[in-house]
CSV table of N, CA and C in Angstrom, one decimal:
chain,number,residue,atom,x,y,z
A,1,UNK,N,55.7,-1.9,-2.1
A,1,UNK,CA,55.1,-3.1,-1.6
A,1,UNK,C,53.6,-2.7,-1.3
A,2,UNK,N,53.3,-1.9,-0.8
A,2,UNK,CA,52.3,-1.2,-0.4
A,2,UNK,C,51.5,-0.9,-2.0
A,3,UNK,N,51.6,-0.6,-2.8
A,3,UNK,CA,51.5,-0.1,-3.9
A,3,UNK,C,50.6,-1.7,-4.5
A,4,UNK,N,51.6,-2.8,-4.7
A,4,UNK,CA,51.8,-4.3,-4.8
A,4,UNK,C,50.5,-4.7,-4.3
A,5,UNK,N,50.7,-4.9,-2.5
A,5,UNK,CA,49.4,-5.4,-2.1
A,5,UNK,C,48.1,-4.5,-2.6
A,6,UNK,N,47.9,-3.4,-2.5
A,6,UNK,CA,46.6,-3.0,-3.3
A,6,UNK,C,46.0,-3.2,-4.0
A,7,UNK,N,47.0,-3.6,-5.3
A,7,UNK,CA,46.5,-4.3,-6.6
A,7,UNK,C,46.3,-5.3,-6.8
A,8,UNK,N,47.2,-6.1,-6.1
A,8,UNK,CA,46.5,-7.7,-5.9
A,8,UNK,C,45.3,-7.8,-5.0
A,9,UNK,N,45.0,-7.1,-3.8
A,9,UNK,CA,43.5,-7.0,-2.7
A,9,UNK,C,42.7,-6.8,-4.1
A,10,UNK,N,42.9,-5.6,-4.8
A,10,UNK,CA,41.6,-5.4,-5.8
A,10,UNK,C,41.6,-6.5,-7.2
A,11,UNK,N,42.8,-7.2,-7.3
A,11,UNK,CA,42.5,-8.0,-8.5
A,11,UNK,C,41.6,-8.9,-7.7
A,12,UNK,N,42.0,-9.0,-6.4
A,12,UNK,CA,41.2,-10.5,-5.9
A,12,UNK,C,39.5,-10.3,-5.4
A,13,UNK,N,39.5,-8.8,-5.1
A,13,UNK,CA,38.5,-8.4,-4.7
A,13,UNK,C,37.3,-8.9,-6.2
A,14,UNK,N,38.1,-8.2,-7.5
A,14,UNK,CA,37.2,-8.7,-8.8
A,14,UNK,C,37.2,-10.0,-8.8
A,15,UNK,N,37.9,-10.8,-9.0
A,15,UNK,CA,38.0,-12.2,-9.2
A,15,UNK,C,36.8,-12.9,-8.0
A,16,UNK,N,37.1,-12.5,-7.2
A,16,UNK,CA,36.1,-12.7,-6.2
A,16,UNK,C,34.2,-12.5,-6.6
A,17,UNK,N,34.5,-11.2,-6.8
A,17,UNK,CA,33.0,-11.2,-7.4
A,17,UNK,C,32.5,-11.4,-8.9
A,18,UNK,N,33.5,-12.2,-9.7
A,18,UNK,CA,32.9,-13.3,-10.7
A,18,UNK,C,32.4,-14.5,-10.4
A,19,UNK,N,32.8,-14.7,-9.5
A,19,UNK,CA,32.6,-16.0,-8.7
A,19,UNK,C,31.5,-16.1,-7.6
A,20,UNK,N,31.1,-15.0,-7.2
A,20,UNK,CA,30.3,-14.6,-6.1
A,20,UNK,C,30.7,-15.3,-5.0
A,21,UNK,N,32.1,-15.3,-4.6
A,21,UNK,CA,32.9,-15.1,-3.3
A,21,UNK,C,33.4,-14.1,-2.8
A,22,UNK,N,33.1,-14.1,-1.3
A,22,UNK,CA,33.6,-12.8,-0.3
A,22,UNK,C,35.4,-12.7,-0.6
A,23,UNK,N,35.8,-11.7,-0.2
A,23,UNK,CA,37.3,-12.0,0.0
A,23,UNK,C,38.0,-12.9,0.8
A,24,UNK,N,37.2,-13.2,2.0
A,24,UNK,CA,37.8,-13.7,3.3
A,24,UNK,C,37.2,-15.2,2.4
A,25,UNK,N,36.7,-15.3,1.5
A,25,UNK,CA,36.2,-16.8,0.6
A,25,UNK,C,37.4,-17.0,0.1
A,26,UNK,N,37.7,-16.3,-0.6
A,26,UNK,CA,38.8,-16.2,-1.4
A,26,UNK,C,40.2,-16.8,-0.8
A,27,UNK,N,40.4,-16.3,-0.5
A,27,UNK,CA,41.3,-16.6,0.6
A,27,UNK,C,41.3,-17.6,1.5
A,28,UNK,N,40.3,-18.2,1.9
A,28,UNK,CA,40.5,-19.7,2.4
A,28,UNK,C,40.7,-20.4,1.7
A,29,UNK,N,40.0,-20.2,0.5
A,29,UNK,CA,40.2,-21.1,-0.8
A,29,UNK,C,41.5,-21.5,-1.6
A,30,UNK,N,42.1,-20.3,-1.2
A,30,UNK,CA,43.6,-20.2,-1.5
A,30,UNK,C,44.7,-21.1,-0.8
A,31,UNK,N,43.9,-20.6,0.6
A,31,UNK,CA,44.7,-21.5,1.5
A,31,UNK,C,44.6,-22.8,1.1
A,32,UNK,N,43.2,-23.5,1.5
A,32,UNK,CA,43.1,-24.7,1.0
A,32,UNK,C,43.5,-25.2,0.3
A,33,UNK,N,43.6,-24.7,-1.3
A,33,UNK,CA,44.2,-25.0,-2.3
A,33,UNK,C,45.6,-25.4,-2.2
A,34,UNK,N,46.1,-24.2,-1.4
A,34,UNK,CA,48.0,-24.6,-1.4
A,34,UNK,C,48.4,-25.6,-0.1
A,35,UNK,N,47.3,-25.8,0.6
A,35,UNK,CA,48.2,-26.0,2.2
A,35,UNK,C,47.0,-27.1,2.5
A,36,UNK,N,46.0,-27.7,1.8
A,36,UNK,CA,45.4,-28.4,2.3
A,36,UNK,C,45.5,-29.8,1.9
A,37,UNK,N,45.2,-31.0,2.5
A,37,UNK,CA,43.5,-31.1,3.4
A,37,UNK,C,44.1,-30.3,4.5
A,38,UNK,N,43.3,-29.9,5.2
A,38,UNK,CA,43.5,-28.9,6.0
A,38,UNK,C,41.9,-28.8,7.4
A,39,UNK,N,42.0,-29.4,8.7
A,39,UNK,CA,40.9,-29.3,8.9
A,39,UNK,C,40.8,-27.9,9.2
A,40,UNK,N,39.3,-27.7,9.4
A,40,UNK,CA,39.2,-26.2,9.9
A,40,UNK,C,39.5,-25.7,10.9
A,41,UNK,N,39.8,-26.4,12.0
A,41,UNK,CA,40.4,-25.5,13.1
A,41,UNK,C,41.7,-25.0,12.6
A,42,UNK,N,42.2,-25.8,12.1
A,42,UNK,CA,43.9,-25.2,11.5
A,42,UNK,C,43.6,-24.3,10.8
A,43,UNK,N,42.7,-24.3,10.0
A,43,UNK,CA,42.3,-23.1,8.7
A,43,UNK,C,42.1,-21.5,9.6
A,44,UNK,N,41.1,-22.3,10.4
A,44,UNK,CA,40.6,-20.9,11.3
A,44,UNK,C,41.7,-19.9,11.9
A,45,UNK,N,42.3,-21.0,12.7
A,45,UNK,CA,44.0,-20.3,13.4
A,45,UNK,C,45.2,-19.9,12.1
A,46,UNK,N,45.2,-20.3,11.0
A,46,UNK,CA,45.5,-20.0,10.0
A,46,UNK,C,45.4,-18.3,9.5
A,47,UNK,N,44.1,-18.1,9.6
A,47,UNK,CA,43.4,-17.0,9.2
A,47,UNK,C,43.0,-16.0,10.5
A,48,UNK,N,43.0,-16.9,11.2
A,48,UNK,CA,43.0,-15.8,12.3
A,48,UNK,C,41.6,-15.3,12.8
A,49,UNK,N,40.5,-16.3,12.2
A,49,UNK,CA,38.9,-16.4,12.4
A,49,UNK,C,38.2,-17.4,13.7
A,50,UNK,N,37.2,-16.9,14.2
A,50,UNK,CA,36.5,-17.8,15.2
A,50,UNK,C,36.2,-19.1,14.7
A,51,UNK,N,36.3,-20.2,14.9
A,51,UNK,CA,35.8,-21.4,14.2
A,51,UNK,C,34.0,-21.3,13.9
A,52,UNK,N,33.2,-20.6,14.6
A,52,UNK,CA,31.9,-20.3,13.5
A,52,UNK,C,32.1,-19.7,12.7
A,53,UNK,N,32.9,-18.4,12.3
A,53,UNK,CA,32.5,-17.7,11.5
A,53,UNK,C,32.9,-18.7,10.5
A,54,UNK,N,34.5,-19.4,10.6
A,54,UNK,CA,35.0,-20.5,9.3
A,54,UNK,C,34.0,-21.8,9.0
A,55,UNK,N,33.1,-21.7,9.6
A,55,UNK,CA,31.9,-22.7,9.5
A,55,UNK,C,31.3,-22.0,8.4
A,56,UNK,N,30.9,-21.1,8.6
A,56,UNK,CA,29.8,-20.4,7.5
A,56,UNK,C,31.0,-20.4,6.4
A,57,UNK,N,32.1,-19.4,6.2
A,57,UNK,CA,32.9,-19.7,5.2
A,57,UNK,C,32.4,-20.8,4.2
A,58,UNK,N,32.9,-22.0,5.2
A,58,UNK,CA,33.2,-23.3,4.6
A,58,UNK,C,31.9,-24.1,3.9
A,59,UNK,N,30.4,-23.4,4.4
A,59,UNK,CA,29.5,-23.8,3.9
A,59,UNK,C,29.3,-22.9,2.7
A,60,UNK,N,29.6,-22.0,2.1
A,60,UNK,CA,29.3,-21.1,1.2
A,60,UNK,C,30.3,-21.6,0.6
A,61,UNK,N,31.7,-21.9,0.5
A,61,UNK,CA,32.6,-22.7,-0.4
A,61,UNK,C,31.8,-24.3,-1.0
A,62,UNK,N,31.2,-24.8,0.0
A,62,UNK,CA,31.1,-26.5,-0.3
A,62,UNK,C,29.8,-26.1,-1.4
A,63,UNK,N,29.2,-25.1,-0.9
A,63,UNK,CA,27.3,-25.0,-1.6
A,63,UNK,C,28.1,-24.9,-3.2
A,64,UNK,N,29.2,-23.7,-3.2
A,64,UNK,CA,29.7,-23.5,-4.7
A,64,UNK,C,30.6,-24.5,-4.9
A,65,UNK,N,30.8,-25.2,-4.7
A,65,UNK,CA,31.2,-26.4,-5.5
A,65,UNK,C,32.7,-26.3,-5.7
A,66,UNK,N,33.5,-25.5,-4.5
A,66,UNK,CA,35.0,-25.2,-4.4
A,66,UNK,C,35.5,-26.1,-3.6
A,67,UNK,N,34.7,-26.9,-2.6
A,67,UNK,CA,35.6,-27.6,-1.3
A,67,UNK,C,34.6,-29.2,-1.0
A,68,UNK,N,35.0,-29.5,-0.9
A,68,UNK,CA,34.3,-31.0,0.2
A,68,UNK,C,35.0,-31.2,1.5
A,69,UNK,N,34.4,-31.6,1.9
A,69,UNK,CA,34.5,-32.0,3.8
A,69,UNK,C,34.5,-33.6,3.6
A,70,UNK,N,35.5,-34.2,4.4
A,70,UNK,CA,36.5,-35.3,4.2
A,70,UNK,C,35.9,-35.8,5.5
A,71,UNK,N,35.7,-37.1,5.8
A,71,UNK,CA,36.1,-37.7,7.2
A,71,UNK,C,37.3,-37.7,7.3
A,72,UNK,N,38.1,-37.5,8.1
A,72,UNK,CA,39.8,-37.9,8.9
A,72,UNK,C,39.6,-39.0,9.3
A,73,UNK,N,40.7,-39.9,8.1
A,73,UNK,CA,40.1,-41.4,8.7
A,73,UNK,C,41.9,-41.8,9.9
A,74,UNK,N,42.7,-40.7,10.1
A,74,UNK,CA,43.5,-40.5,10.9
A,74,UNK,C,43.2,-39.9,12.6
A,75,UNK,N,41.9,-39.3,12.5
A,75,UNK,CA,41.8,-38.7,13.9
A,75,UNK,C,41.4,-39.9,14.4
A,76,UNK,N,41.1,-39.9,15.5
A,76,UNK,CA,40.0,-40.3,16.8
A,76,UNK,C,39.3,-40.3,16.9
A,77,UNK,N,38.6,-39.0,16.7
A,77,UNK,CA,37.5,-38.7,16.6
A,77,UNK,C,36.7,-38.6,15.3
A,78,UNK,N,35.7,-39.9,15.7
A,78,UNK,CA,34.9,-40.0,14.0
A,78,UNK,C,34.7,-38.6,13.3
A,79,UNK,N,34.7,-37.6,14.3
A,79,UNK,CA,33.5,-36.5,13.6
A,79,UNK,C,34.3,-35.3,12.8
A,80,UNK,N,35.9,-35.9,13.0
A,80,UNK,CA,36.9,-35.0,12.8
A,80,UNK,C,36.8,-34.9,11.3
A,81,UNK,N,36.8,-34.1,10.3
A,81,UNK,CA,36.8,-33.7,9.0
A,81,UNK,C,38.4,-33.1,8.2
A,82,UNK,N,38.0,-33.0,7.5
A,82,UNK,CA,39.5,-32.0,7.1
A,82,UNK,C,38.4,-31.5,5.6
A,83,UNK,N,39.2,-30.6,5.1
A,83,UNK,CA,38.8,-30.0,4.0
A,83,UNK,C,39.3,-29.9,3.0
A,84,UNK,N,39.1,-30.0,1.3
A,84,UNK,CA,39.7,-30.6,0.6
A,84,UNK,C,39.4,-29.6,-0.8
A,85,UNK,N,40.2,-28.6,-1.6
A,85,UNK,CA,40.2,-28.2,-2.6
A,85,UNK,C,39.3,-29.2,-3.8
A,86,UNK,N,37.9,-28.6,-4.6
A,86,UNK,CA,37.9,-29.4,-5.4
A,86,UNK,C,38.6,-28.8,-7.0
A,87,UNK,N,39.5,-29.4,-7.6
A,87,UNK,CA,40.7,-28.9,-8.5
A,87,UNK,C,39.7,-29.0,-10.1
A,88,UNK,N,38.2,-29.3,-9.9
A,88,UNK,CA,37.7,-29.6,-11.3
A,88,UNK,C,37.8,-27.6,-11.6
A,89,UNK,N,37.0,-26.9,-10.9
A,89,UNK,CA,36.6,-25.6,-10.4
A,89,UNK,C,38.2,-24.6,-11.2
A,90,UNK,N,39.6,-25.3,-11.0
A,90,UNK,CA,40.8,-24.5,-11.2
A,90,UNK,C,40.7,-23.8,-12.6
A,91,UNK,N,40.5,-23.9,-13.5
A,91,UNK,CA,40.0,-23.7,-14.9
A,91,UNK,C,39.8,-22.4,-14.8
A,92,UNK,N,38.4,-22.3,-14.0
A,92,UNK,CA,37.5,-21.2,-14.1
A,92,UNK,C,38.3,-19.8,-13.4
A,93,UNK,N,38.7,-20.3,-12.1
A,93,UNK,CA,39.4,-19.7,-11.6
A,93,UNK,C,40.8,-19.1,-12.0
A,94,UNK,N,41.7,-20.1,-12.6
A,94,UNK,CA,42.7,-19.4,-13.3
A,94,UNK,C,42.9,-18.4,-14.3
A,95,UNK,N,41.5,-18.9,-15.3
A,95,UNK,CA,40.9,-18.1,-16.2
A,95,UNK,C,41.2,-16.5,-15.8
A,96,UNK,N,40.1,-16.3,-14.8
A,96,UNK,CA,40.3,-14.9,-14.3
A,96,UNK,C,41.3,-14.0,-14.3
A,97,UNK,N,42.7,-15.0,-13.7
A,97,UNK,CA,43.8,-14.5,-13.5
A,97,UNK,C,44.7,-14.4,-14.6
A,98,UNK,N,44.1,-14.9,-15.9
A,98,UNK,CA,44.7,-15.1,-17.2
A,98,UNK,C,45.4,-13.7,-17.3
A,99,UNK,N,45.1,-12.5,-17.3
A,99,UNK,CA,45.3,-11.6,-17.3
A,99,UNK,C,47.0,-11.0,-16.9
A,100,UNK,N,46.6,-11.1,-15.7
A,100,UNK,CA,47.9,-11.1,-14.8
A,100,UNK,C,49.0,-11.9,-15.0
A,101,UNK,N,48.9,-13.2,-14.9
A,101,UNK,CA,49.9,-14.2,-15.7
A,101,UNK,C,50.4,-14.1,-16.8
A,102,UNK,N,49.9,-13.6,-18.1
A,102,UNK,CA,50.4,-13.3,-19.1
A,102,UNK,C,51.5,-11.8,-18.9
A,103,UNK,N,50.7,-10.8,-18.3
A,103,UNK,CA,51.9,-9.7,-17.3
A,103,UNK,C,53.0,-10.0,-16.9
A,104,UNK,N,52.8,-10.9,-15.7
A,104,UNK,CA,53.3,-11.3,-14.9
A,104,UNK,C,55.2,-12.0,-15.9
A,105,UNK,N,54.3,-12.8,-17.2
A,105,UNK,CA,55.3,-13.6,-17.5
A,105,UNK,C,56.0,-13.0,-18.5
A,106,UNK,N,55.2,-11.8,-19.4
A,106,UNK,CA,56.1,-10.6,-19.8
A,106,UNK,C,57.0,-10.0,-18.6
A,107,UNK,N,56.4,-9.4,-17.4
A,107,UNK,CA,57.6,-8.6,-16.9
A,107,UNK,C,58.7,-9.3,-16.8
A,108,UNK,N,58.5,-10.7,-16.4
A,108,UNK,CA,59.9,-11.6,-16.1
A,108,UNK,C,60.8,-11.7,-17.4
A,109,UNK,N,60.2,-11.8,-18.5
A,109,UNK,CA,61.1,-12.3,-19.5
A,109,UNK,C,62.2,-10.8,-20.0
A,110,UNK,N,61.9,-10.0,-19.0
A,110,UNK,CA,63.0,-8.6,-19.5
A,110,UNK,C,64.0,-9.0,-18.3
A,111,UNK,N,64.1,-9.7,-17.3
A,111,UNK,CA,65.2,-10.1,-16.2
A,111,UNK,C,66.1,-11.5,-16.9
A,112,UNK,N,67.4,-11.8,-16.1
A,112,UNK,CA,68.0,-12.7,-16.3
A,112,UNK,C,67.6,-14.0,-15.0
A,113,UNK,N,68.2,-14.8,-15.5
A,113,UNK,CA,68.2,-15.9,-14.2
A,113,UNK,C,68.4,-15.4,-13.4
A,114,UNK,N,69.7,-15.1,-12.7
A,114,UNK,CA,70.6,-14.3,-11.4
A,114,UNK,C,69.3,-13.1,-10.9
A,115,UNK,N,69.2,-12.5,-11.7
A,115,UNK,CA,67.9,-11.8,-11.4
A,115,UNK,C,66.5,-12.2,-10.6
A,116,UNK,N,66.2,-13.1,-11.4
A,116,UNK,CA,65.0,-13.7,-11.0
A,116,UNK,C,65.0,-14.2,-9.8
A,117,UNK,N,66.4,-15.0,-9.5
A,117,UNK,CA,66.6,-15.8,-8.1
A,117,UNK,C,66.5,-15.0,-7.1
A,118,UNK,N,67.3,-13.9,-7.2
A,118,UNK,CA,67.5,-12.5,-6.2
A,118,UNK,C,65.9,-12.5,-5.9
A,119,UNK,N,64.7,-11.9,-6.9
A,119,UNK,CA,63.4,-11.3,-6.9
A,119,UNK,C,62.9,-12.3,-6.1
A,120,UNK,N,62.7,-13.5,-6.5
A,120,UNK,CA,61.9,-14.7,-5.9
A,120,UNK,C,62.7,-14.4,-4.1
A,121,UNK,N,63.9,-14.5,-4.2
A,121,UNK,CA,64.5,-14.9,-2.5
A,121,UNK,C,63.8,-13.3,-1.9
A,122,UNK,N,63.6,-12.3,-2.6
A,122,UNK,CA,63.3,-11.2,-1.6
A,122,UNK,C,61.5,-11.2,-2.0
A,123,UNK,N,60.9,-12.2,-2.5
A,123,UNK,CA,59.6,-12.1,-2.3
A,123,UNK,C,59.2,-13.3,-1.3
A,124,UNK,N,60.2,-14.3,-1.1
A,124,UNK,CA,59.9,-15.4,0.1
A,124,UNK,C,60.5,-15.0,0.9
A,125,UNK,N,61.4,-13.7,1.2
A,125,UNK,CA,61.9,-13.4,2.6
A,125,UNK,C,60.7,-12.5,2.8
A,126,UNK,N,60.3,-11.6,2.6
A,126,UNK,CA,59.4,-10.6,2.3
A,126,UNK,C,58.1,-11.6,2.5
A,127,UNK,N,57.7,-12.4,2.4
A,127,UNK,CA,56.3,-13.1,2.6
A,127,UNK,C,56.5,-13.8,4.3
A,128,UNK,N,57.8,-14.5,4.5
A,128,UNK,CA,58.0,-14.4,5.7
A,128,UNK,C,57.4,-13.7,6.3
A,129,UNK,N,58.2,-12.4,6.5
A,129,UNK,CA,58.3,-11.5,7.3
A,129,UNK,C,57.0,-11.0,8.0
A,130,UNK,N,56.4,-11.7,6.7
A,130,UNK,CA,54.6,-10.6,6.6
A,130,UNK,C,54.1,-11.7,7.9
A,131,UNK,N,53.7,-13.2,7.2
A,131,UNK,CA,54.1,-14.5,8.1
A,131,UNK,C,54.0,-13.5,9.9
A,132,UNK,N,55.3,-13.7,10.1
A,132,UNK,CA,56.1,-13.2,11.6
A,132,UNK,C,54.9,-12.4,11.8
A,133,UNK,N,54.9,-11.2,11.4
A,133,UNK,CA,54.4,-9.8,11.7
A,133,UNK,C,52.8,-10.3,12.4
A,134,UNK,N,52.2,-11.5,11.5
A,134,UNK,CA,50.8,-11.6,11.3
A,134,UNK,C,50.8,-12.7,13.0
A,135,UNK,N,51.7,-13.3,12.7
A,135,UNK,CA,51.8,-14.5,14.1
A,135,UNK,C,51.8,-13.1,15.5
A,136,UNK,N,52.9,-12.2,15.3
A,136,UNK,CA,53.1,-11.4,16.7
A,136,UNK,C,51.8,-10.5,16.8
A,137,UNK,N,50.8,-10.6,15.9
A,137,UNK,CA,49.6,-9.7,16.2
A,137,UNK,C,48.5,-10.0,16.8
A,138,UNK,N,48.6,-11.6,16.0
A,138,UNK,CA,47.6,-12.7,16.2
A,138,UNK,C,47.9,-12.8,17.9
A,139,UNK,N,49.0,-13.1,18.1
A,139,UNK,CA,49.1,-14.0,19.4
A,139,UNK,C,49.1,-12.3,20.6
A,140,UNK,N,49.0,-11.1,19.9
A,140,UNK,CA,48.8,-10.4,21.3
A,140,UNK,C,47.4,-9.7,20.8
A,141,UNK,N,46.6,-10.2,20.2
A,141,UNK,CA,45.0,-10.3,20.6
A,141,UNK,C,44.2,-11.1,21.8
A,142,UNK,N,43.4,-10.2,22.2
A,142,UNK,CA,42.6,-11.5,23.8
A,142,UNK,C,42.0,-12.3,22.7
A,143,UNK,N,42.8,-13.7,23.4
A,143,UNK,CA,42.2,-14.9,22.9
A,143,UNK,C,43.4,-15.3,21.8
A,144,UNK,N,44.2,-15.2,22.0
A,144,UNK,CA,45.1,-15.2,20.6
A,144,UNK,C,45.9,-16.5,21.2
A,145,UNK,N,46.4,-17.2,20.0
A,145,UNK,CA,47.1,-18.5,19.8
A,145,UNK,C,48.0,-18.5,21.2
């Protein structure tokens, strides 16, 4: 596993700088993409960042042309925003990963179904767990959730 995450930190670390995004860019981007609109305070607590630093983030994603900032026409508060994957950008981005996907979809085709179910259930228990681990760290930092 350990092995695992390395290689993906450094594929993303490259992928990142074709793009000229930070890692911690990357990664919100991700988030967004999978889990958003999403305003930024949830992103922040999400990630586990001060809401300025996810301010600057979020301005260096919108300047590249990855995110737009939404009014919440559900809050209360006019000023409330949420944040929004822009999906024209996915192209470019997937591109990158072309690499790996095509790997990815060779290693699988030497497994059976029964197989695959097993791998997938111990990569979403296993993602869990990671989940848990990152909530009990988060919440015994000063200032934590």
């Amino acid at each position: 596993m350990r092995e695992l995450n390395n290689q993906l930190a450094l594929l993303n670390h490259h992928v990142g700088v074709r793009l000229s995004l930070r890692d911690v860019d990357l990664d919100c981007l991700d988030l967004i993409a999978r889990h958003g609109p999403l305003s930024p305070g949830a992103l922040a607590r999400r990630v586990g960042l001060h809401p300025a630093t996810m301010t600057g983030i979020l301005d260096r994603l919108q300047r590249g042309g990855w995110i737009v900032r939404e009014r919440d026409p559900e809050a209360t508060d006019r000023r409330s925003v949420t944040v929004r994957a822009l999906r024209e950008r996915n192209a470019e981005l997937y591109g990158l990963y072309a690499g790996m996907n095509a790997s990815m979809d060779e290693l699988c085709a030497g497994y059976d179904e029964t197989q695959l179910d097993v791998i997938a259930d111990f990569l979403r228990r296993a993602g869990e767990a990671g989940r848990r681990a990152t909530d009990e760290l988060s919440e015994a930092e000063p200032g934590g959730r």
